Short mmCIF file of C-alpha atoms and ligand atoms in Angstrom, two decimals:
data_model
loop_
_atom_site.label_atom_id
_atom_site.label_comp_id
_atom_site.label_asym_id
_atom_site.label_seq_id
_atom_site.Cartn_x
_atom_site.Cartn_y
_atom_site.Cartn_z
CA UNK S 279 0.00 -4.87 6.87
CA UNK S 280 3.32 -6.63 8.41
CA UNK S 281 7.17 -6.14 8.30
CA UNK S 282 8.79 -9.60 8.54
CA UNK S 283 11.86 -9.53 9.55
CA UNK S 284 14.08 -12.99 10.28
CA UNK S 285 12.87 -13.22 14.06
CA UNK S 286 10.33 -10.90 14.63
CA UNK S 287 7.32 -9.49 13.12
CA UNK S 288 6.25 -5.11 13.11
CA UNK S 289 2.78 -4.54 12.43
CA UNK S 290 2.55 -1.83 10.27
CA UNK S 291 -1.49 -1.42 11.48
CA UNK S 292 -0.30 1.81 13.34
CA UNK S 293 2.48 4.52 12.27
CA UNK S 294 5.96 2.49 13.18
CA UNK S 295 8.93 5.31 13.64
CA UNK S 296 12.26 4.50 12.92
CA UNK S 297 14.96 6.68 14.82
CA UNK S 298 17.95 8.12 12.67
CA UNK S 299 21.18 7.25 14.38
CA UNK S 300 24.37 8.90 12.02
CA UNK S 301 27.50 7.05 13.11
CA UNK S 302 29.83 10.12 10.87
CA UNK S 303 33.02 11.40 12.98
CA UNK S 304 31.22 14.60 13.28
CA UNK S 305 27.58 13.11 14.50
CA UNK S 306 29.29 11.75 17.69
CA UNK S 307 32.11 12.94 19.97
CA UNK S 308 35.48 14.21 18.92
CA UNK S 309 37.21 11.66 21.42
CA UNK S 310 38.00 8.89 19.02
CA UNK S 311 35.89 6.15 17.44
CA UNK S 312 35.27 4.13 20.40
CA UNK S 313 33.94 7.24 22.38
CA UNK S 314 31.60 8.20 19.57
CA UNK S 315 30.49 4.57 18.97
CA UNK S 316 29.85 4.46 22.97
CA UNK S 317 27.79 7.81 22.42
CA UNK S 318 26.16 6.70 19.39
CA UNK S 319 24.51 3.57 21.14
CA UNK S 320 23.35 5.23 24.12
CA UNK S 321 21.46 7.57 22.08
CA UNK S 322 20.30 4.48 20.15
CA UNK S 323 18.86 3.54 23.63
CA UNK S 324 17.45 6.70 24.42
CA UNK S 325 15.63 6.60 21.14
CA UNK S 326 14.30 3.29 21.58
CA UNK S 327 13.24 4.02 25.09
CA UNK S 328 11.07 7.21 23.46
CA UNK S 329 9.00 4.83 21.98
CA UNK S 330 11.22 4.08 18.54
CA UNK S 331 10.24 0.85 16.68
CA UNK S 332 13.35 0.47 14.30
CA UNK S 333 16.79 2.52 14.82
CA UNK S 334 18.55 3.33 11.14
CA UNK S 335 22.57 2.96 11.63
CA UNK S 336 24.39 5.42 8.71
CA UNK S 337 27.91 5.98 8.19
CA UNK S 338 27.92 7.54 5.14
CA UNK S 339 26.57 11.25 4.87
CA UNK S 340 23.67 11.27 1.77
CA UNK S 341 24.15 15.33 2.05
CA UNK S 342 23.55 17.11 -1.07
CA UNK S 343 27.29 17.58 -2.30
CA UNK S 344 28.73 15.38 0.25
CA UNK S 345 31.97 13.61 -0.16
CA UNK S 346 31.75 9.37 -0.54
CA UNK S 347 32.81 7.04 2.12
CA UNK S 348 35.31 4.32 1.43
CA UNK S 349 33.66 0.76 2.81
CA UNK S 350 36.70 0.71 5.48
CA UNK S 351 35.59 3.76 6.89
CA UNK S 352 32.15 3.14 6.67
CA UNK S 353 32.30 -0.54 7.80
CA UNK S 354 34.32 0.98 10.98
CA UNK S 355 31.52 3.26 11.75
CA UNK S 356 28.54 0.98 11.60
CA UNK S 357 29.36 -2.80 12.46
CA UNK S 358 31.23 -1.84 16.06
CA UNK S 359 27.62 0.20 16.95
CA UNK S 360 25.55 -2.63 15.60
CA UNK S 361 27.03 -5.23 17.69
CA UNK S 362 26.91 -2.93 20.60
CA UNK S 363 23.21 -2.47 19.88
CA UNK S 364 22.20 -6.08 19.40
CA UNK S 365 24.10 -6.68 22.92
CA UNK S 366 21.62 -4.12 23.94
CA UNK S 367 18.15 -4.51 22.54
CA UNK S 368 16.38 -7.19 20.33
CA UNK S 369 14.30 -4.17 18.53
CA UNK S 370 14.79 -4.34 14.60
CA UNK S 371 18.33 -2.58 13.19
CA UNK S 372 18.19 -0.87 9.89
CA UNK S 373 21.37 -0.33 8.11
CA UNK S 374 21.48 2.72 5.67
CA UNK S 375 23.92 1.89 3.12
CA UNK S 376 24.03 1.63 -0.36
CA UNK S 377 27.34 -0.97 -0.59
CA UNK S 378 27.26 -4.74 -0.59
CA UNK S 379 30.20 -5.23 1.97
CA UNK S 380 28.22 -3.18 4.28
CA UNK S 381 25.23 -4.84 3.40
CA UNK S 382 26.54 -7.98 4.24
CA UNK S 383 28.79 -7.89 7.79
CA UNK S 384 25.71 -5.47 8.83
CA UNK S 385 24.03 -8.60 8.49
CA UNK S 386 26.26 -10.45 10.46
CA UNK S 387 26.25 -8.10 13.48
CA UNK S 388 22.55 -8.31 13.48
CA UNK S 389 21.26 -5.61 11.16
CA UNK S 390 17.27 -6.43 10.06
CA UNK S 391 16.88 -4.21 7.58
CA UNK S 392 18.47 -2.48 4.48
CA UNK S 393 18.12 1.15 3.60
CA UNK S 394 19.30 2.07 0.76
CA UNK S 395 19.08 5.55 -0.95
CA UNK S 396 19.87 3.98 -4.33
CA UNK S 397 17.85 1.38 -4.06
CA UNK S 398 20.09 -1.22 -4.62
CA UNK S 399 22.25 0.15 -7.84
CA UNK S 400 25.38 0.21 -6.71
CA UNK S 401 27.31 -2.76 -8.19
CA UNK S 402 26.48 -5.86 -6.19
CA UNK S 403 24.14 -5.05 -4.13
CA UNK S 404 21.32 -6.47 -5.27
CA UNK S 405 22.24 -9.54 -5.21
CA UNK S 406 23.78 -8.65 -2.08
CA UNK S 407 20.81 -7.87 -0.34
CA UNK S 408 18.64 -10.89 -2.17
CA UNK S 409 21.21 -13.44 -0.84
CA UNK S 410 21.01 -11.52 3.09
CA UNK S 411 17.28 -12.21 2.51
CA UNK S 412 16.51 -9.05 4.76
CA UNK S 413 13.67 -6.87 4.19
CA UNK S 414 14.57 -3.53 1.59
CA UNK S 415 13.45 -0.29 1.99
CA UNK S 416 14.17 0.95 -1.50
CA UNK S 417 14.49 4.65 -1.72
CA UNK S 418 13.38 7.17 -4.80
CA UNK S 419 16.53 9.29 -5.88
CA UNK S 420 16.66 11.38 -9.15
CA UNK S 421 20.97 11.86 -10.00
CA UNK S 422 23.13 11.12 -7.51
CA UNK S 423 23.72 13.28 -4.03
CA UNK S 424 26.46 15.65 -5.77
CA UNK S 425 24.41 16.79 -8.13
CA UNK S 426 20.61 15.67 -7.50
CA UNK S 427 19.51 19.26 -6.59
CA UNK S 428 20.75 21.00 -9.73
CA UNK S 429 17.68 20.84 -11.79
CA UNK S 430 15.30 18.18 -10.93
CA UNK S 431 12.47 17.79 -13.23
CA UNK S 432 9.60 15.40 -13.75
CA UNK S 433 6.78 15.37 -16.28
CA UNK S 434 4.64 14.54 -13.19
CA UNK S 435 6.56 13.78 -9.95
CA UNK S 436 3.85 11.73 -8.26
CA UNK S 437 3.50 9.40 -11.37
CA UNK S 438 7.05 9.51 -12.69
CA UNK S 439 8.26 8.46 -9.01
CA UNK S 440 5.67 6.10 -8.22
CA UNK S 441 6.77 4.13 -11.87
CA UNK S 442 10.10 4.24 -10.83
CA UNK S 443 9.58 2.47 -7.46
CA UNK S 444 7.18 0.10 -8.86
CA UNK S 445 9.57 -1.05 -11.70
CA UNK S 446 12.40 -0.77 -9.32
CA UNK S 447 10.49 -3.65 -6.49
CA UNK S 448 9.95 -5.45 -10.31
CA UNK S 449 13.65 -5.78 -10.84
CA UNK S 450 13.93 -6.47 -6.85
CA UNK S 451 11.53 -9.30 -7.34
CA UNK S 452 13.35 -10.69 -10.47
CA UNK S 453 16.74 -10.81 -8.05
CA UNK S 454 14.72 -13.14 -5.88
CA UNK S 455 13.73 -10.22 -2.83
CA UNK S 456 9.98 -11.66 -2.40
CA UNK S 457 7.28 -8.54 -2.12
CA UNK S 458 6.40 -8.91 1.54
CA UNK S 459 10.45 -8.00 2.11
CA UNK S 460 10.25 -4.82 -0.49
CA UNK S 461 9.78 -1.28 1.55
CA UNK S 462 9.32 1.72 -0.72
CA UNK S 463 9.58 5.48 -0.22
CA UNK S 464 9.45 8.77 -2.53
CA UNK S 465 13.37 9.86 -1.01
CA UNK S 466 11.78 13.48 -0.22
CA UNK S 467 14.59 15.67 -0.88
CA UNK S 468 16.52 14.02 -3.14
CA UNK S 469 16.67 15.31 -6.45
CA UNK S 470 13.09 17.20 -5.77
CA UNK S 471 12.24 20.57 -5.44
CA UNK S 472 9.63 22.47 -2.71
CA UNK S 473 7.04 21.81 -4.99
CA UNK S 474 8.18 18.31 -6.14
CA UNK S 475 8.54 17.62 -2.27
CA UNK S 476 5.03 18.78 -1.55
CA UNK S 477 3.29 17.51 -4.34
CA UNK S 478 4.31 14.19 -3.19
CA UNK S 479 3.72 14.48 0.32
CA UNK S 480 0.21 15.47 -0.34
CA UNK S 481 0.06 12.33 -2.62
CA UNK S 482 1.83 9.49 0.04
CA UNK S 483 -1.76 7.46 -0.22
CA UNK S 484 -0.97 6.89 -4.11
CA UNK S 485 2.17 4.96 -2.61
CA UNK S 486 0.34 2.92 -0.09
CA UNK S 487 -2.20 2.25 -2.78
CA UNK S 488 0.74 -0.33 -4.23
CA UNK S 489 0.19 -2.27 -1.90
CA UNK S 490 4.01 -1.94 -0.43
CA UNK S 491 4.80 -0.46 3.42
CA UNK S 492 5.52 2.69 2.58
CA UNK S 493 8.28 4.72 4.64
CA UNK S 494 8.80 8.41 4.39
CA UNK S 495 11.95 10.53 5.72
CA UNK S 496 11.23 14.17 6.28
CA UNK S 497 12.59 15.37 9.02
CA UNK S 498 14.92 18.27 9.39
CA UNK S 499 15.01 18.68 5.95
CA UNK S 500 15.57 21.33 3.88
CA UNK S 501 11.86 22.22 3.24
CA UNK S 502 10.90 22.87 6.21
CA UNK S 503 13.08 26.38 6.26
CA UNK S 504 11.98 26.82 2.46
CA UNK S 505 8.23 27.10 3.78
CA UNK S 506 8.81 29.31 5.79
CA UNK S 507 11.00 31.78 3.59
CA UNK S 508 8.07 31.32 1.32
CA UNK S 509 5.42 32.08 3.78
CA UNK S 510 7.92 35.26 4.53
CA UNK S 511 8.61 33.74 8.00
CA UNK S 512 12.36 32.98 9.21
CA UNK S 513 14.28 35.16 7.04
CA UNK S 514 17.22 32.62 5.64
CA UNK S 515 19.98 32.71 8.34
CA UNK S 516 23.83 31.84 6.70
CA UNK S 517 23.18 28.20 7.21
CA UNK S 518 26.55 27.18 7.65
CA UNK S 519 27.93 29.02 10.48
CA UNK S 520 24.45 28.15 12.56
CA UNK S 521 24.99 25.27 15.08
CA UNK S 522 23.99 22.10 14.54
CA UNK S 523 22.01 21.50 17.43
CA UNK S 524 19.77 25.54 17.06
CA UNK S 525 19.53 24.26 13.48
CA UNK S 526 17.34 20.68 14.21
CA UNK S 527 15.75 23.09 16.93
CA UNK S 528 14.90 25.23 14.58
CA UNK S 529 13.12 23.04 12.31
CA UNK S 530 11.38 20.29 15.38
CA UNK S 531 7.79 22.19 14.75
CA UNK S 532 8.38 21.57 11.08
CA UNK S 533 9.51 17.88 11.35
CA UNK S 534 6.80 16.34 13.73
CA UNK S 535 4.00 18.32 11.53
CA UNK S 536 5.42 16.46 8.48
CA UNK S 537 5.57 13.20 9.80
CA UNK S 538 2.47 13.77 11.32
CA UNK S 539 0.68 14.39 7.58
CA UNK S 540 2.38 11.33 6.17
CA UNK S 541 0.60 9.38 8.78
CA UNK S 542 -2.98 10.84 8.02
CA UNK S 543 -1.88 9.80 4.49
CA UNK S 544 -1.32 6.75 5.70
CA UNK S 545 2.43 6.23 5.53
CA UNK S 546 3.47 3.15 7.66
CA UNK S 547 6.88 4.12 8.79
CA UNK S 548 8.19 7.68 8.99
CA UNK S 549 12.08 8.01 9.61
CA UNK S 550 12.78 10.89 12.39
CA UNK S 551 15.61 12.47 14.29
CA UNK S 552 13.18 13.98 17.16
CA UNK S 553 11.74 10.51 18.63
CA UNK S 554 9.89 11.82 21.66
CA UNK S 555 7.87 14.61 19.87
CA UNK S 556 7.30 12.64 17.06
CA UNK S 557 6.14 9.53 19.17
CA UNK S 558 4.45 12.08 21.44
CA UNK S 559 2.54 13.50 18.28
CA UNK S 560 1.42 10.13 16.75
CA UNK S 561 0.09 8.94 20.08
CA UNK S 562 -2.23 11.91 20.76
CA UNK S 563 -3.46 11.65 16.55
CA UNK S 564 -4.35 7.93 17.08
CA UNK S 565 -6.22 9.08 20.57
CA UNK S 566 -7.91 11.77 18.78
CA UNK S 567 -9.08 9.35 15.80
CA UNK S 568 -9.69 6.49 17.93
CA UNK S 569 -12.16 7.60 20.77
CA UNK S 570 -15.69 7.02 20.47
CA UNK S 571 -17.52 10.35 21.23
CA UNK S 572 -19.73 10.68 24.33
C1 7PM R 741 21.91 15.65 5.07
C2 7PM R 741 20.80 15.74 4.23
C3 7PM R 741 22.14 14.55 5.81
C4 7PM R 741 19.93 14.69 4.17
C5 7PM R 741 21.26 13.51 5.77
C6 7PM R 741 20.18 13.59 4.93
C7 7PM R 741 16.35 9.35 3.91
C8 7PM R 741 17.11 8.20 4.10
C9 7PM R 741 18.34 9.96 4.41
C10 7PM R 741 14.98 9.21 3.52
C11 7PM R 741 15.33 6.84 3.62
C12 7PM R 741 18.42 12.68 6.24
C13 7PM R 741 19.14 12.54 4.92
N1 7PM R 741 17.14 10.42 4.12
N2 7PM R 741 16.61 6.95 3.97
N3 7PM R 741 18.36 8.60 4.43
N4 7PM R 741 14.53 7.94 3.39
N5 7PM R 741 14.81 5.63 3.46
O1 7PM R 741 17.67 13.67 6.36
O2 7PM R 741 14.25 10.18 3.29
O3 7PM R 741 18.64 11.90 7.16
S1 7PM R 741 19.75 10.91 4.70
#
């Protein structure tokens, strides 16, 4: 299994980990745009020099309830740090967005990849992203981020999710996005409960069983903490007034155990925050499965 992407190649034979870099006024310095697009690609670096295969450049926040992004503002976040980048490194850029304009001068400043949490709904983009002829990754969301974690239900979450992908890379194909450019993954966390969430998780091999790479995001979210509560460890601090930084802390063990499950289950790419620990992690699984006792 192989990512093609216009000038290079990632073999997806091992675990690939793609570093999250948020490009959102409050992600990166308070000194202006140019500071925190200056910050923003040195920690692209960093990440890349942990042993990242892929960084993922967002300007718009996906946070349950969060407010949209205009495409000015969003375009001015990503395609300054994506030049910057490609000045920088020839690894693979993903661009998480969900509009075409992004899409599209993303392109242009040498994204390699598409992420989109819709999948590709949003009016235009589609065709925008058929027409970049980049690789996909084409995300599972039930609602929209508002509202997704109202009620989420599903007659069966593995099956209902795993139709919805697979009719989703149909309508991909039908736009012209050939199947060795289509990424999928199960959006953990969006519009899913705990149990949705780990019903899937324990079920990532029915995704790679399409045939598809299959990427997973899990880290710091939400379910991490909501183990814990339920396992009557980590009483639930106010959440809101807790620093940013003790927060990812907080949840690090969580994360890297997570992405280290998807990989047993034979997830191909697993988006992460914490690239060290989580490269660190993979490294000493693949040791552990690879040696030859003697
Ligand atoms: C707040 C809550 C901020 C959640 C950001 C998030 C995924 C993604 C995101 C994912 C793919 C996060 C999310 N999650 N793209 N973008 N898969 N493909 O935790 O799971 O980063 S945003």
């Amino acid at each position: 299994m192989q990512l093609r992407f216009s000038d290079s190649v990632l073999d997806l034979t091992s675990t690939r980990v793609m570093g999250v870099l948020n490009v959102t006024p409050d992600s990166f310095s308070d000194g202006g745009l140019y500071a925190a697009h200056q910050a923003a690609v040195g920690h692209a670096l960093q990440m890349l020099e942990d042993g990242a295969d892929i960084i993922d450049v967002g300007g718009e926040s996906t946070r349950p309830g969060a407010q949209a992004v205009g495409v000015t503002e969003e375009l001015e976040r990503v395609v300054g740090v994506i030049e910057a980048l490609r000045c920088e490194t020839a690894a693979p850029i993903s661009i998480d967005t969900s509009k075409p304009e992004v899409m599209r001068a993303a392109a242009m400043a040498g994204a390699s990849l598409i992420n989109d949490v819709r999948a590709l709904r949003a009016d235009g983009a589609l065709a925008a992203a058929a027409g970049l002829k980049l690789p996909v990754c084409l995300m599972h969301m039930q609602g929209e981020p508002r509202t997704m974690q109202a009620k989420p239900r599903y007659a069966d979450v593995v099956a209902d999710v795993l139709a919805d992908l697979e009719q989703r890379a149909i309508d991909c194909r039908d736009a012209g996005i050939p199947a060795d450019r289509i990424v999928l993954d199960p959006g953990f966390g969006f519009g899913k409960t705990l149990a949705h969430n780990l019903s899937l998780l324990r079920h990532v091999d029915a995704f790679v069983a399409t045939g598809y790479p299959v990427m997973v995001g899990l880290s710091r979210k939400s379910m991490i903490p909501a183990i814990m509560t339920n396992a009557g460890l980590s009483p639930p601090v106010s959440g809101q007034s807790k620093r940013t930084a003790a927060k990812a802390r907080e949840r690090l063990g969580g994360s890297v155990t997570l992405a280290l499950y998807a990989a047993r289950k034979g997830a191909h790419i697993v988006r992460v925050h914490d690239v060290r620990e989580t490269v660190e992690a993979l490294t000493i699984q693949a040791a552990l499965s690879d040696s030859t006792d003697n």
